[in-house]
Tab-separated table of N, CA and C in Angstrom:
chain	number	residue	atom	x	y	z
M	1	ILE	N	0.787	-1.079	0.031
M	1	ILE	CA	0.166	-0.272	-0.189
M	1	ILE	C	1.049	1.453	0.346
M	2	GLU	N	0.817	2.071	-1.455
M	2	GLU	CA	1.535	3.247	-1.222
M	2	GLU	C	0.742	4.445	-0.399
M	3	ALA	N	1.711	5.210	0.389
M	3	ALA	CA	1.244	6.519	0.592
M	3	ALA	C	2.228	7.863	0.457
M	4	ILE	N	2.248	8.171	-0.661
M	4	ILE	CA	3.143	8.980	-0.951
M	4	ILE	C	2.576	10.431	-1.741
M	5	ILE	N	3.401	11.322	-1.939
M	5	ILE	CA	2.512	12.794	-2.652
M	5	ILE	C	1.594	12.520	-3.348
M	6	GLU	N	0.260	13.132	-3.340
M	6	GLU	CA	-0.872	13.097	-4.094
M	6	GLU	C	-0.340	13.992	-5.738
M	7	ASN	N	0.527	13.038	-6.229
M	7	ASN	CA	0.957	13.406	-7.716
M	7	ASN	C	0.502	12.388	-8.745
M	8	LYS	N	-0.341	12.331	-9.516
M	8	LYS	CA	-0.517	10.993	-10.178
M	8	LYS	C	0.804	10.458	-11.162
M	9	GLU	N	1.749	11.156	-11.461
M	9	GLU	CA	2.856	11.021	-12.372
M	9	GLU	C	4.106	10.501	-11.494
M	10	ILE	N	3.996	10.930	-10.192
M	10	ILE	CA	4.903	10.056	-9.297
M	10	ILE	C	4.477	8.734	-8.671
M	11	LYS	N	2.795	8.778	-8.579
M	11	LYS	CA	2.407	7.211	-8.227
M	11	LYS	C	2.456	6.621	-9.427
M	12	GLN	N	2.587	6.689	-10.498
M	12	GLN	CA	2.543	5.927	-11.726
M	12	GLN	C	3.917	5.146	-11.687
M	13	LYS	N	5.018	6.059	-11.341
M	13	LYS	CA	6.354	5.644	-11.735
M	13	LYS	C	6.657	4.814	-10.660
M	14	VAL	N	6.156	5.174	-9.301
M	14	VAL	CA	6.303	4.336	-8.419
M	14	VAL	C	5.915	2.780	-8.386
M	15	PHE	N	4.481	2.928	-8.861
M	15	PHE	CA	3.771	1.851	-8.830
M	15	PHE	C	4.352	1.011	-10.433
M	16	ALA	N	4.721	1.711	-11.499
M	16	ALA	CA	5.450	0.844	-12.497
M	16	ALA	C	6.589	0.277	-11.874
M	17	ASP	N	7.788	0.649	-11.108
M	17	ASP	CA	8.647	0.345	-10.158
M	17	ASP	C	8.431	-1.375	-9.158
M	18	LEU	N	7.312	-0.876	-8.873
M	18	LEU	CA	7.136	-1.955	-7.486
M	18	LEU	C	6.597	-3.376	-8.594
M	19	GLU	N	5.457	-3.211	-9.859
M	19	GLU	CA	5.030	-3.995	-9.996
M	19	GLU	C	6.596	-5.121	-10.750
M	20	ALA	N	7.525	-4.622	-11.349
M	20	ALA	CA	8.383	-4.975	-11.892
M	20	ALA	C	8.880	-6.043	-10.693
M	21	ILE	N	9.041	-5.679	-9.413
M	21	ILE	CA	9.267	-6.366	-8.331
M	21	ILE	C	8.876	-7.257	-7.225
M	22	VAL	N	7.794	-7.056	-7.396
M	22	VAL	CA	6.623	-8.127	-6.780
M	22	VAL	C	5.633	-9.208	-7.202
M	23	SER	N	5.853	-9.853	-6.943
M	23	SER	CA	5.084	-11.392	-7.695
M	23	SER	C	3.869	-11.320	-8.521
M	24	GLU	N	3.252	-12.063	-9.166
M	24	GLU	CA	2.456	-11.404	-9.866
M	24	GLU	C	1.050	-11.763	-9.143
M	25	GLU	N	1.153	-12.687	-8.021
M	25	GLU	CA	-0.157	-12.632	-7.015
M	25	GLU	C	-0.136	-11.499	-6.248
M	26	CYS	N	1.024	-10.716	-5.943
M	26	CYS	CA	0.468	-9.429	-5.284
M	26	CYS	C	-0.330	-8.573	-5.508
M	27	ILE	N	-1.105	-8.215	-4.404
M	27	ILE	CA	-2.181	-7.208	-5.158
M	27	ILE	C	-1.471	-5.484	-4.503
M	28	ILE	N	-1.407	-4.774	-5.223
M	28	ILE	CA	-1.047	-3.393	-4.723
M	28	ILE	C	-2.148	-2.365	-4.776
M	29	ALA	N	-1.734	-1.566	-4.328
M	29	ALA	CA	-3.062	-0.226	-3.827
M	29	ALA	C	-2.464	1.031	-3.300
M	30	SER	N	-3.007	2.085	-3.340
M	30	SER	CA	-2.497	3.232	-2.839
M	30	SER	C	-3.577	3.841	-2.101
M	31	ASN	N	-2.744	4.420	-1.655
M	31	ASN	CA	-3.295	5.052	-0.196
M	31	ASN	C	-4.310	6.636	-0.818
M	32	THR	N	-4.101	7.261	-2.312
M	32	THR	CA	-4.613	8.124	-2.232
M	32	THR	C	-5.941	8.833	-2.037
M	33	SER	N	-6.166	9.676	-1.742
M	33	SER	CA	-7.484	10.422	-1.003
M	33	SER	C	-8.396	10.968	-2.087
M	34	SER	N	-7.791	11.207	-3.735
M	34	SER	CA	-8.134	11.907	-4.566
M	34	SER	C	-8.084	11.558	-6.018
M	35	ILE	N	-6.940	10.787	-6.320
M	35	ILE	CA	-6.674	10.738	-7.726
M	35	ILE	C	-7.437	9.589	-7.869
M	36	SER	N	-7.980	9.356	-9.527
M	36	SER	CA	-8.714	8.010	-9.890
M	36	SER	C	-8.010	6.938	-9.911
M	37	ILE	N	-8.185	5.672	-9.299
M	37	ILE	CA	-7.444	4.133	-9.032
M	37	ILE	C	-7.022	3.665	-10.750
M	38	THR	N	-8.372	4.177	-11.670
M	38	THR	CA	-8.176	3.654	-12.886
M	38	THR	C	-6.878	4.545	-13.585
M	39	SER	N	-7.112	5.604	-13.297
M	39	SER	CA	-5.870	6.559	-14.170
M	39	SER	C	-4.427	6.153	-13.436
M	40	ILE	N	-4.451	5.908	-12.163
M	40	ILE	CA	-3.236	5.656	-11.646
M	40	ILE	C	-2.982	4.242	-12.260
M	41	SER	N	-3.894	3.488	-12.569
M	41	SER	CA	-3.093	2.167	-12.821
M	41	SER	C	-3.071	1.943	-14.195
M	42	SER	N	-3.442	3.072	-14.876
M	42	SER	CA	-3.450	2.739	-16.841
M	42	SER	C	-1.882	2.348	-17.275
M	43	ASN	N	-1.133	2.807	-16.542
M	43	ASN	CA	0.220	2.358	-17.149
M	43	ASN	C	0.950	0.922	-16.676
M	44	LEU	N	0.116	0.268	-15.652
M	44	LEU	CA	0.235	-1.139	-15.093
M	44	LEU	C	0.195	-2.136	-16.480
M	45	LYS	N	1.031	-3.223	-16.216
M	45	LYS	CA	1.291	-4.187	-16.803
M	45	LYS	C	-0.393	-5.096	-16.903
M	46	ASN	N	-0.564	-5.267	-15.646
M	46	ASN	CA	-1.745	-5.906	-14.714
M	46	ASN	C	-2.502	-5.320	-13.954
M	47	SER	N	-3.727	-4.010	-14.721
M	47	SER	CA	-4.350	-3.249	-13.706
M	47	SER	C	-5.102	-3.928	-12.824
M	48	SER	N	-5.780	-5.273	-13.075
M	48	SER	CA	-6.533	-6.159	-12.283
M	48	SER	C	-5.897	-6.286	-10.852
M	49	ARG	N	-5.119	-6.171	-10.210
M	49	ARG	CA	-4.538	-6.409	-8.866
M	49	ARG	C	-4.344	-5.090	-8.717
M	50	PHE	N	-4.658	-3.990	-9.237
M	50	PHE	CA	-4.534	-2.769	-8.529
M	50	PHE	C	-6.038	-1.852	-7.947
M	51	LEU	N	-6.027	-1.593	-6.570
M	51	LEU	CA	-7.126	-0.711	-5.949
M	51	LEU	C	-6.442	0.181	-4.969
M	52	GLY	N	-7.648	1.173	-4.721
M	52	GLY	CA	-7.121	2.042	-3.692
M	52	GLY	C	-7.817	1.620	-2.233
M	53	ILE	N	-6.801	1.662	-1.278
M	53	ILE	CA	-7.339	1.515	0.043
M	53	ILE	C	-6.820	2.748	0.717
M	54	HIS	N	-7.770	3.601	1.319
M	54	HIS	CA	-7.755	4.924	1.799
M	54	HIS	C	-7.789	5.112	3.112
M	55	PHE	N	-7.055	5.514	3.933
M	55	PHE	CA	-6.948	4.879	5.297
M	55	PHE	C	-7.186	6.733	5.662
M	56	PHE	N	-7.936	6.642	7.076
M	56	PHE	CA	-8.155	8.303	7.377
M	56	PHE	C	-7.117	8.716	8.211
M	57	ASN	N	-6.888	9.900	8.197
M	57	ASN	CA	-5.896	10.139	9.624
M	57	ASN	C	-6.672	10.811	10.902
M	58	PRO	N	-5.950	10.530	11.572
M	58	PRO	CA	-4.758	9.433	12.229
M	58	PRO	C	-4.849	8.352	12.325
M	59	ALA	N	-4.233	7.617	11.091
M	59	ALA	CA	-5.044	6.244	11.056
M	59	ALA	C	-4.998	5.180	11.993
M	60	PRO	N	-4.112	5.331	13.134
M	60	PRO	CA	-3.997	4.474	14.113
M	60	PRO	C	-5.173	5.029	14.976
M	61	LEU	N	-6.094	6.175	14.755
M	61	LEU	CA	-7.215	6.553	15.831
M	61	LEU	C	-8.400	5.995	14.871
M	62	MET	N	-8.623	6.357	13.778
M	62	MET	CA	-9.623	6.682	12.903
M	62	MET	C	-9.815	5.283	11.999
M	63	PRO	N	-11.034	4.649	12.352
M	63	PRO	CA	-11.389	3.670	11.871
M	63	PRO	C	-11.331	3.245	10.595
M	64	LEU	N	-12.032	4.266	9.526
M	64	LEU	CA	-12.422	4.358	8.498
M	64	LEU	C	-11.495	3.809	7.637
M	65	VAL	N	-12.141	3.046	6.419
M	65	VAL	CA	-10.744	2.967	5.158
M	65	VAL	C	-11.736	2.843	4.188
M	66	GLU	N	-11.613	3.666	3.166
M	66	GLU	CA	-12.300	3.597	1.951
M	66	GLU	C	-11.395	2.680	1.051
M	67	ILE	N	-12.308	1.418	0.125
M	67	ILE	CA	-11.489	0.535	-0.745
M	67	ILE	C	-12.289	0.874	-2.144
M	68	ILE	N	-11.253	1.210	-2.743
M	68	ILE	CA	-11.858	2.075	-4.315
M	68	ILE	C	-11.409	1.093	-5.267
M	69	PRO	N	-12.430	0.118	-5.815
M	69	PRO	CA	-12.038	-0.598	-6.888
M	69	PRO	C	-11.536	0.178	-8.252
M	70	GLY	N	-10.711	0.105	-9.230
M	70	GLY	CA	-10.528	0.498	-10.344
M	70	GLY	C	-10.997	-0.219	-11.652
M	71	LEU	N	-11.943	0.018	-12.530
M	71	LEU	CA	-12.512	-0.911	-13.696
M	71	LEU	C	-11.828	-1.704	-13.763
M	72	LEU	N	-10.888	-1.761	-13.788
M	72	LEU	CA	-10.239	-3.253	-14.660
M	72	LEU	C	-9.620	-4.325	-12.808
M	73	THR	N	-9.907	-3.676	-11.840
M	73	THR	CA	-9.794	-4.715	-10.601
M	73	THR	C	-10.584	-6.077	-10.843
M	74	LYS	N	-10.060	-6.938	-10.226
M	74	LYS	CA	-10.507	-8.195	-10.071
M	74	LYS	C	-11.796	-8.384	-9.174
M	75	GLU	N	-12.776	-8.648	-9.773
M	75	GLU	CA	-13.900	-8.571	-9.250
M	75	GLU	C	-14.201	-9.166	-7.792
M	76	GLU	N	-13.104	-9.971	-7.125
M	76	GLU	CA	-13.221	-10.535	-5.776
M	76	GLU	C	-12.174	-9.515	-4.911
M	77	PHE	N	-11.101	-9.041	-5.596
M	77	PHE	CA	-10.531	-8.094	-4.777
M	77	PHE	C	-10.800	-6.929	-3.443
M	78	PRO	N	-12.063	-6.337	-3.903
M	78	PRO	CA	-12.321	-5.221	-3.343
M	78	PRO	C	-13.243	-6.258	-1.877
M	79	GLN	N	-13.691	-7.607	-1.896
M	79	GLN	CA	-14.293	-8.123	-1.013
M	79	GLN	C	-13.074	-8.543	-0.230
M	80	LYS	N	-12.353	-9.053	-0.467
M	80	LYS	CA	-11.000	-9.762	-0.119
M	80	LYS	C	-10.205	-8.412	1.218
M	81	ILE	N	-10.125	-7.208	0.185
M	81	ILE	CA	-9.326	-5.795	1.153
M	81	ILE	C	-10.253	-5.917	2.235
M	82	TYR	N	-11.959	-5.791	1.762
M	82	TYR	CA	-12.845	-5.663	2.766
M	82	TYR	C	-12.774	-6.347	3.894
M	83	ASP	N	-12.642	-7.478	3.747
M	83	ASP	CA	-12.844	-8.772	5.086
M	83	ASP	C	-10.915	-8.563	5.813
M	84	LEU	N	-10.187	-8.003	4.947
M	84	LEU	CA	-8.680	-7.928	5.699
M	84	LEU	C	-8.830	-6.891	6.673
M	85	MET	N	-9.421	-5.702	5.762
M	85	MET	CA	-9.583	-4.378	6.982
M	85	MET	C	-10.221	-4.936	8.214
M	86	LYS	N	-11.286	-5.412	8.072
M	86	LYS	CA	-12.680	-5.498	8.991
M	86	LYS	C	-11.403	-6.620	10.448
M	87	SER	N	-10.574	-7.739	9.676
M	87	SER	CA	-9.486	-8.432	10.669
M	87	SER	C	-8.638	-7.556	11.411
M	88	TRP	N	-8.403	-6.253	10.987
M	88	TRP	CA	-7.442	-5.154	11.458
M	88	TRP	C	-8.193	-4.253	12.349
M	89	GLY	N	-9.908	-4.615	12.595
M	89	GLY	CA	-10.301	-3.690	13.410
M	89	GLY	C	-10.518	-2.379	13.021
M	90	LYS	N	-10.816	-2.374	11.858
M	90	LYS	CA	-11.421	-0.741	10.790
M	90	LYS	C	-12.600	-1.288	9.850
M	91	ILE	N	-13.168	-0.045	10.005
M	91	ILE	CA	-14.301	0.070	9.518
M	91	ILE	C	-14.422	0.214	7.921
M	92	PRO	N	-14.381	-0.889	7.173
M	92	PRO	CA	-14.097	-0.570	5.615
M	92	PRO	C	-15.356	-0.054	4.980
M	93	VAL	N	-15.639	0.533	4.049
M	93	VAL	CA	-16.617	1.219	2.894
M	93	VAL	C	-15.683	0.760	1.334
M	94	ILE	N	-16.967	0.047	0.590
M	94	ILE	CA	-16.568	0.271	-0.675
M	94	ILE	C	-16.820	1.505	-1.886
M	95	ALA	N	-16.456	2.323	-2.302
M	95	ALA	CA	-16.240	3.195	-2.802
M	95	ALA	C	-16.399	3.332	-4.322
M	96	GLU	N	-16.968	3.993	-5.196
M	96	GLU	CA	-16.927	3.681	-6.335
M	96	GLU	C	-15.422	4.648	-6.817
M	97	ASP	N	-15.006	4.887	-7.917
M	97	ASP	CA	-13.791	5.088	-8.335
M	97	ASP	C	-14.035	6.856	-9.078
M	98	LEU	N	-14.662	7.699	-8.344
M	98	LEU	CA	-15.206	8.788	-8.856
M	98	LEU	C	-14.439	10.111	-7.988
M	99	PRO	N	-14.219	10.983	-8.526
M	99	PRO	CA	-13.244	12.188	-7.886
M	99	PRO	C	-13.728	12.061	-6.391
M	100	ARG	N	-12.539	12.230	-5.967
M	100	ARG	CA	-12.810	12.216	-3.876
M	100	ARG	C	-13.355	11.429	-3.252
M	101	PHE	N	-13.920	10.214	-4.023
M	101	PHE	CA	-14.387	9.038	-3.436
M	101	PHE	C	-15.610	9.651	-2.451
M	102	ILE	N	-15.719	8.858	-1.116
M	102	ILE	CA	-16.704	9.437	-0.360
M	102	ILE	C	-16.504	10.424	0.690
M	103	VAL	N	-15.417	10.284	1.382
M	103	VAL	CA	-15.200	11.265	2.345
M	103	VAL	C	-14.434	12.788	2.039
M	104	ASN	N	-13.698	12.643	0.809
M	104	ASN	CA	-13.317	13.729	0.333
M	104	ASN	C	-14.393	14.775	0.135
M	105	ARG	N	-15.546	14.552	-0.573
M	105	ARG	CA	-16.995	14.878	-1.111
M	105	ARG	C	-17.580	16.068	0.126
M	106	ILE	N	-17.230	15.180	1.257
M	106	ILE	CA	-17.182	16.307	2.730
M	106	ILE	C	-15.840	16.714	3.145
M	107	ALA	N	-15.381	16.685	3.370
M	107	ALA	CA	-13.910	16.835	3.751
M	107	ALA	C	-13.349	18.085	3.302
M	108	ARG	N	-13.370	17.976	1.932
M	108	ARG	CA	-12.967	19.437	0.834
M	108	ARG	C	-14.108	20.686	1.240
M	109	PRO	N	-14.951	20.600	1.737
M	109	PRO	CA	-15.638	21.834	2.162
M	109	PRO	C	-15.517	21.954	3.451
M	110	PHE	N	-15.836	21.020	4.403
M	110	PHE	CA	-15.162	21.427	5.822
M	110	PHE	C	-14.047	22.284	5.886
M	111	TYR	N	-12.802	21.380	5.260
M	111	TYR	CA	-11.486	22.634	4.889
M	111	TYR	C	-11.926	23.764	4.793
M	112	GLY	N	-12.463	24.024	3.180
M	112	GLY	CA	-12.172	25.555	2.795
M	112	GLY	C	-12.928	26.166	3.610
M	113	GLU	N	-14.165	25.731	4.342
M	113	GLU	CA	-14.886	26.673	5.114
M	113	GLU	C	-14.181	26.876	6.523
M	114	ALA	N	-13.762	25.986	7.211
M	114	ALA	CA	-12.695	26.218	8.454
M	114	ALA	C	-11.348	27.194	7.824
M	115	LEU	N	-11.032	27.546	6.352
M	115	LEU	CA	-10.183	28.102	5.785
M	115	LEU	C	-10.734	30.028	5.912
M	116	ARG	N	-12.061	29.715	5.422
M	116	ARG	CA	-12.512	30.905	4.990
M	116	ARG	C	-12.746	31.881	6.400
M	117	ILE	N	-13.404	30.907	7.436
M	117	ILE	CA	-13.528	31.514	8.650
M	117	ILE	C	-12.333	32.150	8.809
M	118	VAL	N	-11.066	31.677	9.171
M	118	VAL	CA	-10.078	32.908	9.642
M	118	VAL	C	-9.416	33.415	8.704
M	119	GLU	N	-9.781	33.520	7.515
M	119	GLU	CA	-9.400	34.423	6.243
M	119	GLU	C	-9.965	35.528	6.576
M	120	GLU	N	-11.460	35.227	7.130
M	120	GLU	CA	-12.541	36.772	7.283
M	120	GLU	C	-12.012	36.969	8.676
M	121	LYS	N	-11.569	36.384	9.045
M	121	LYS	CA	-11.306	36.917	10.615
M	121	LYS	C	-12.596	36.732	11.707
M	122	ILE	N	-13.237	35.412	11.152
M	122	ILE	CA	-14.750	35.244	12.348
M	122	ILE	C	-13.756	34.780	13.618
M	123	ALA	N	-13.127	33.941	13.325
M	123	ALA	CA	-12.151	33.485	14.391
M	123	ALA	C	-10.596	32.767	14.056
M	124	THR	N	-9.836	32.706	15.050
M	124	THR	CA	-8.841	32.008	14.753
M	124	THR	C	-8.573	30.760	14.706
M	125	VAL	N	-7.157	30.257	13.914
M	125	VAL	CA	-7.159	28.589	13.867
M	125	VAL	C	-7.464	28.591	14.977
M	126	GLU	N	-7.194	28.576	16.140
M	126	GLU	CA	-7.050	28.075	17.497
M	126	GLU	C	-8.546	27.535	18.087
M	127	GLN	N	-9.259	28.717	17.595
M	127	GLN	CA	-10.779	28.894	18.187
M	127	GLN	C	-11.535	27.674	17.265
M	128	VAL	N	-11.425	27.602	15.983
M	128	VAL	CA	-11.954	26.991	15.028
M	128	VAL	C	-11.460	25.202	15.442
M	129	ASP	N	-9.979	24.978	15.714
M	129	ASP	CA	-10.038	23.536	16.221
M	129	ASP	C	-10.329	23.522	17.418
M	130	GLU	N	-10.478	24.209	18.318
M	130	GLU	CA	-11.340	23.943	19.575
M	130	GLU	C	-12.592	23.800	19.509
M	131	ALA	N	-13.217	24.630	18.642
M	131	ALA	CA	-14.600	24.248	18.854
M	131	ALA	C	-15.031	22.817	17.977
M	132	MET	N	-14.649	22.598	17.352
M	132	MET	CA	-14.772	21.254	16.584
M	132	MET	C	-14.323	20.144	17.160
M	133	ARG	N	-13.356	20.028	18.424
M	133	ARG	CA	-13.135	19.196	19.350
M	133	ARG	C	-14.164	19.080	20.067
M	134	THR	N	-14.472	20.282	20.838
M	134	THR	CA	-15.438	20.378	22.080
M	134	THR	C	-16.464	20.435	21.755
M	135	ILE	N	-16.974	20.983	20.935
M	135	ILE	CA	-18.485	20.889	20.500
M	135	ILE	C	-18.744	20.025	19.498
M	136	GLY	N	-18.212	20.185	18.550
M	136	GLY	CA	-18.421	19.071	17.403
M	136	GLY	C	-18.104	17.887	17.687
M	137	ASN	N	-17.309	17.545	18.458
M	137	ASN	CA	-17.184	16.252	18.936
M	137	ASN	C	-15.729	15.676	18.237
M	138	PHE	N	-15.151	15.936	17.080
M	138	PHE	CA	-14.323	15.764	16.479
M	138	PHE	C	-12.997	15.152	17.174
M	139	LYS	N	-12.642	14.463	16.717
M	139	LYS	CA	-11.045	14.286	17.409
M	139	LYS	C	-9.678	14.981	17.228
M	140	MET	N	-9.880	15.889	15.956
M	140	MET	CA	-9.173	17.032	15.597
M	140	MET	C	-9.784	17.593	15.123
M	141	GLY	N	-9.305	19.041	15.169
M	141	GLY	CA	-9.946	20.502	14.331
M	141	GLY	C	-9.572	20.371	13.315
M	142	PRO	N	-10.080	20.947	11.957
M	142	PRO	CA	-9.427	20.807	10.839
M	142	PRO	C	-8.075	21.733	10.559
M	143	PHE	N	-7.717	22.234	11.158
M	143	PHE	CA	-6.594	23.052	10.939
M	143	PHE	C	-5.519	21.568	11.442
M	144	GLU	N	-5.597	20.961	12.660
M	144	GLU	CA	-4.835	20.031	13.203
M	144	GLU	C	-4.658	19.022	12.184
M	145	LEU	N	-5.891	18.621	11.430
M	145	LEU	CA	-5.694	17.511	10.507
M	145	LEU	C	-5.095	17.878	9.657
M	146	MET	N	-5.162	19.091	8.927
M	146	MET	CA	-4.311	19.463	7.395
M	146	MET	C	-3.231	19.418	8.227
M	147	ASP	N	-2.735	20.207	9.191
M	147	ASP	CA	-0.793	20.175	9.408
M	147	ASP	C	-0.549	18.647	9.623
M	148	LEU	N	-1.419	17.357	10.294
M	148	LEU	CA	-1.152	16.278	10.143
M	148	LEU	C	-0.867	15.395	8.855
M	149	ILE	N	-1.719	15.809	7.999
M	149	ILE	CA	-2.129	15.231	6.749
M	149	ILE	C	-0.740	16.126	5.974
M	150	GLY	N	-0.373	16.920	6.063
M	150	GLY	CA	0.302	18.061	5.050
M	150	GLY	C	-0.169	18.965	4.612
M	151	ILE	N	0.284	20.305	4.549
M	151	ILE	CA	-0.424	21.434	4.125
M	151	ILE	C	-0.625	21.073	2.636
M	152	ASP	N	0.551	20.771	2.266
M	152	ASP	CA	1.175	20.200	0.733
M	152	ASP	C	0.094	19.576	0.313
M	153	ILE	N	0.088	18.429	0.930
M	153	ILE	CA	-0.914	17.171	0.258
M	153	ILE	C	-2.227	18.019	0.608
M	154	ASN	N	-2.565	18.576	1.504
M	154	ASN	CA	-3.977	19.003	1.530
M	154	ASN	C	-4.115	19.835	0.722
M	155	PHE	N	-3.429	20.648	0.187
M	155	PHE	CA	-3.343	21.615	-0.967
M	155	PHE	C	-3.514	21.161	-2.316
M	156	SER	N	-2.723	19.946	-2.586
M	156	SER	CA	-2.774	19.234	-3.621
M	156	SER	C	-4.220	18.411	-4.137
M	157	VAL	N	-4.665	17.622	-2.917
M	157	VAL	CA	-5.897	17.076	-2.925
M	157	VAL	C	-7.163	17.984	-3.399
M	158	THR	N	-7.018	19.437	-2.560
M	158	THR	CA	-8.191	20.108	-3.132
M	158	THR	C	-8.063	20.906	-4.360
M	159	LYS	N	-6.653	21.199	-4.928
M	159	LYS	CA	-6.551	21.433	-6.569
M	159	LYS	C	-7.168	20.464	-7.283
M	160	THR	N	-6.687	19.033	-7.181
M	160	THR	CA	-7.412	17.865	-7.896
M	160	THR	C	-8.822	17.913	-7.927
M	161	VAL	N	-9.261	18.009	-6.576
M	161	VAL	CA	-10.835	17.390	-6.557
M	161	VAL	C	-11.588	19.069	-7.325
M	162	TYR	N	-11.017	20.300	-6.927
M	162	TYR	CA	-11.690	21.288	-7.404
M	162	TYR	C	-11.762	21.347	-8.943
M	163	ALA	N	-10.475	20.875	-9.529
M	163	ALA	CA	-10.411	20.493	-11.485
M	163	ALA	C	-11.165	19.677	-11.553
M	164	ASP	N	-10.985	18.174	-10.748
M	164	ASP	CA	-11.909	16.982	-11.277
M	164	ASP	C	-13.442	17.637	-10.987
M	165	TYR	N	-14.180	18.548	-10.190
M	165	TYR	CA	-15.537	18.779	-10.444
M	165	TYR	C	-15.892	20.283	-11.195
M	166	PHE	N	-14.889	20.282	-12.230
M	166	PHE	CA	-15.489	21.695	-13.217
M	166	PHE	C	-15.448	23.114	-12.344
M	167	TYR	N	-14.496	23.027	-11.474
M	167	TYR	CA	-14.045	24.414	-10.974
M	167	TYR	C	-15.392	24.571	-10.138
M	168	ASP	N	-16.088	23.542	-9.177
M	168	ASP	CA	-17.011	24.025	-8.023
M	168	ASP	C	-16.614	25.278	-7.169
M	169	PRO	N	-17.359	26.391	-7.251
M	169	PRO	CA	-16.478	27.084	-5.979
M	169	PRO	C	-16.485	26.785	-4.467
M	170	LYS	N	-17.360	25.645	-4.157
M	170	LYS	CA	-17.280	24.890	-2.977
M	170	LYS	C	-15.669	24.274	-2.690
M	171	TYR	N	-15.179	23.751	-3.754
M	171	TYR	CA	-13.800	23.486	-3.764
M	171	TYR	C	-13.029	23.717	-4.162
M	172	LYS	N	-13.028	25.571	-4.263
M	172	LYS	CA	-12.131	26.370	-4.527
M	172	LYS	C	-10.967	26.240	-3.313
M	173	PRO	N	-9.607	26.014	-3.875
M	173	PRO	CA	-8.503	25.836	-3.016
M	173	PRO	C	-8.227	27.621	-2.173
M	174	SER	N	-8.157	27.372	-0.822
M	174	SER	CA	-7.436	28.871	-0.396
M	174	SER	C	-6.590	29.439	-0.672
């Protein structure tokens, strides 16, 4: 399971290199949160063994895992990975290979609104995070989570989602 920068070309290079050294039976997966699984696997010799396994941050605390089959993923692999994730104590969901899958459809506006609140000087970063933790009962505030994920990764994902959804203003990067 790869977990590197949200850049399709870099991921494709990593998977092409990886495919050359792992066994034919090896299932390979990306932890991408926004890039099409089918597009990442388009350069592979065997796209049928490729899928997305998107863990949520912080992974040790968050049980949710999205499993995203690509168009060419073997039919039995999503269920196989679903069962594996259950055995790890995770809560898996199988998502379609559509831009931003399930959670980023919710997360992108969440981060965007938090950023706008601070930009408009309605509240500080600390106030937004505190409100979401204490009042919203979130494990982390949006700024803490963006920092944990990495501001660069979060920005890259936001740009991808914004473009993939035809520049819908609700996904506009800050």
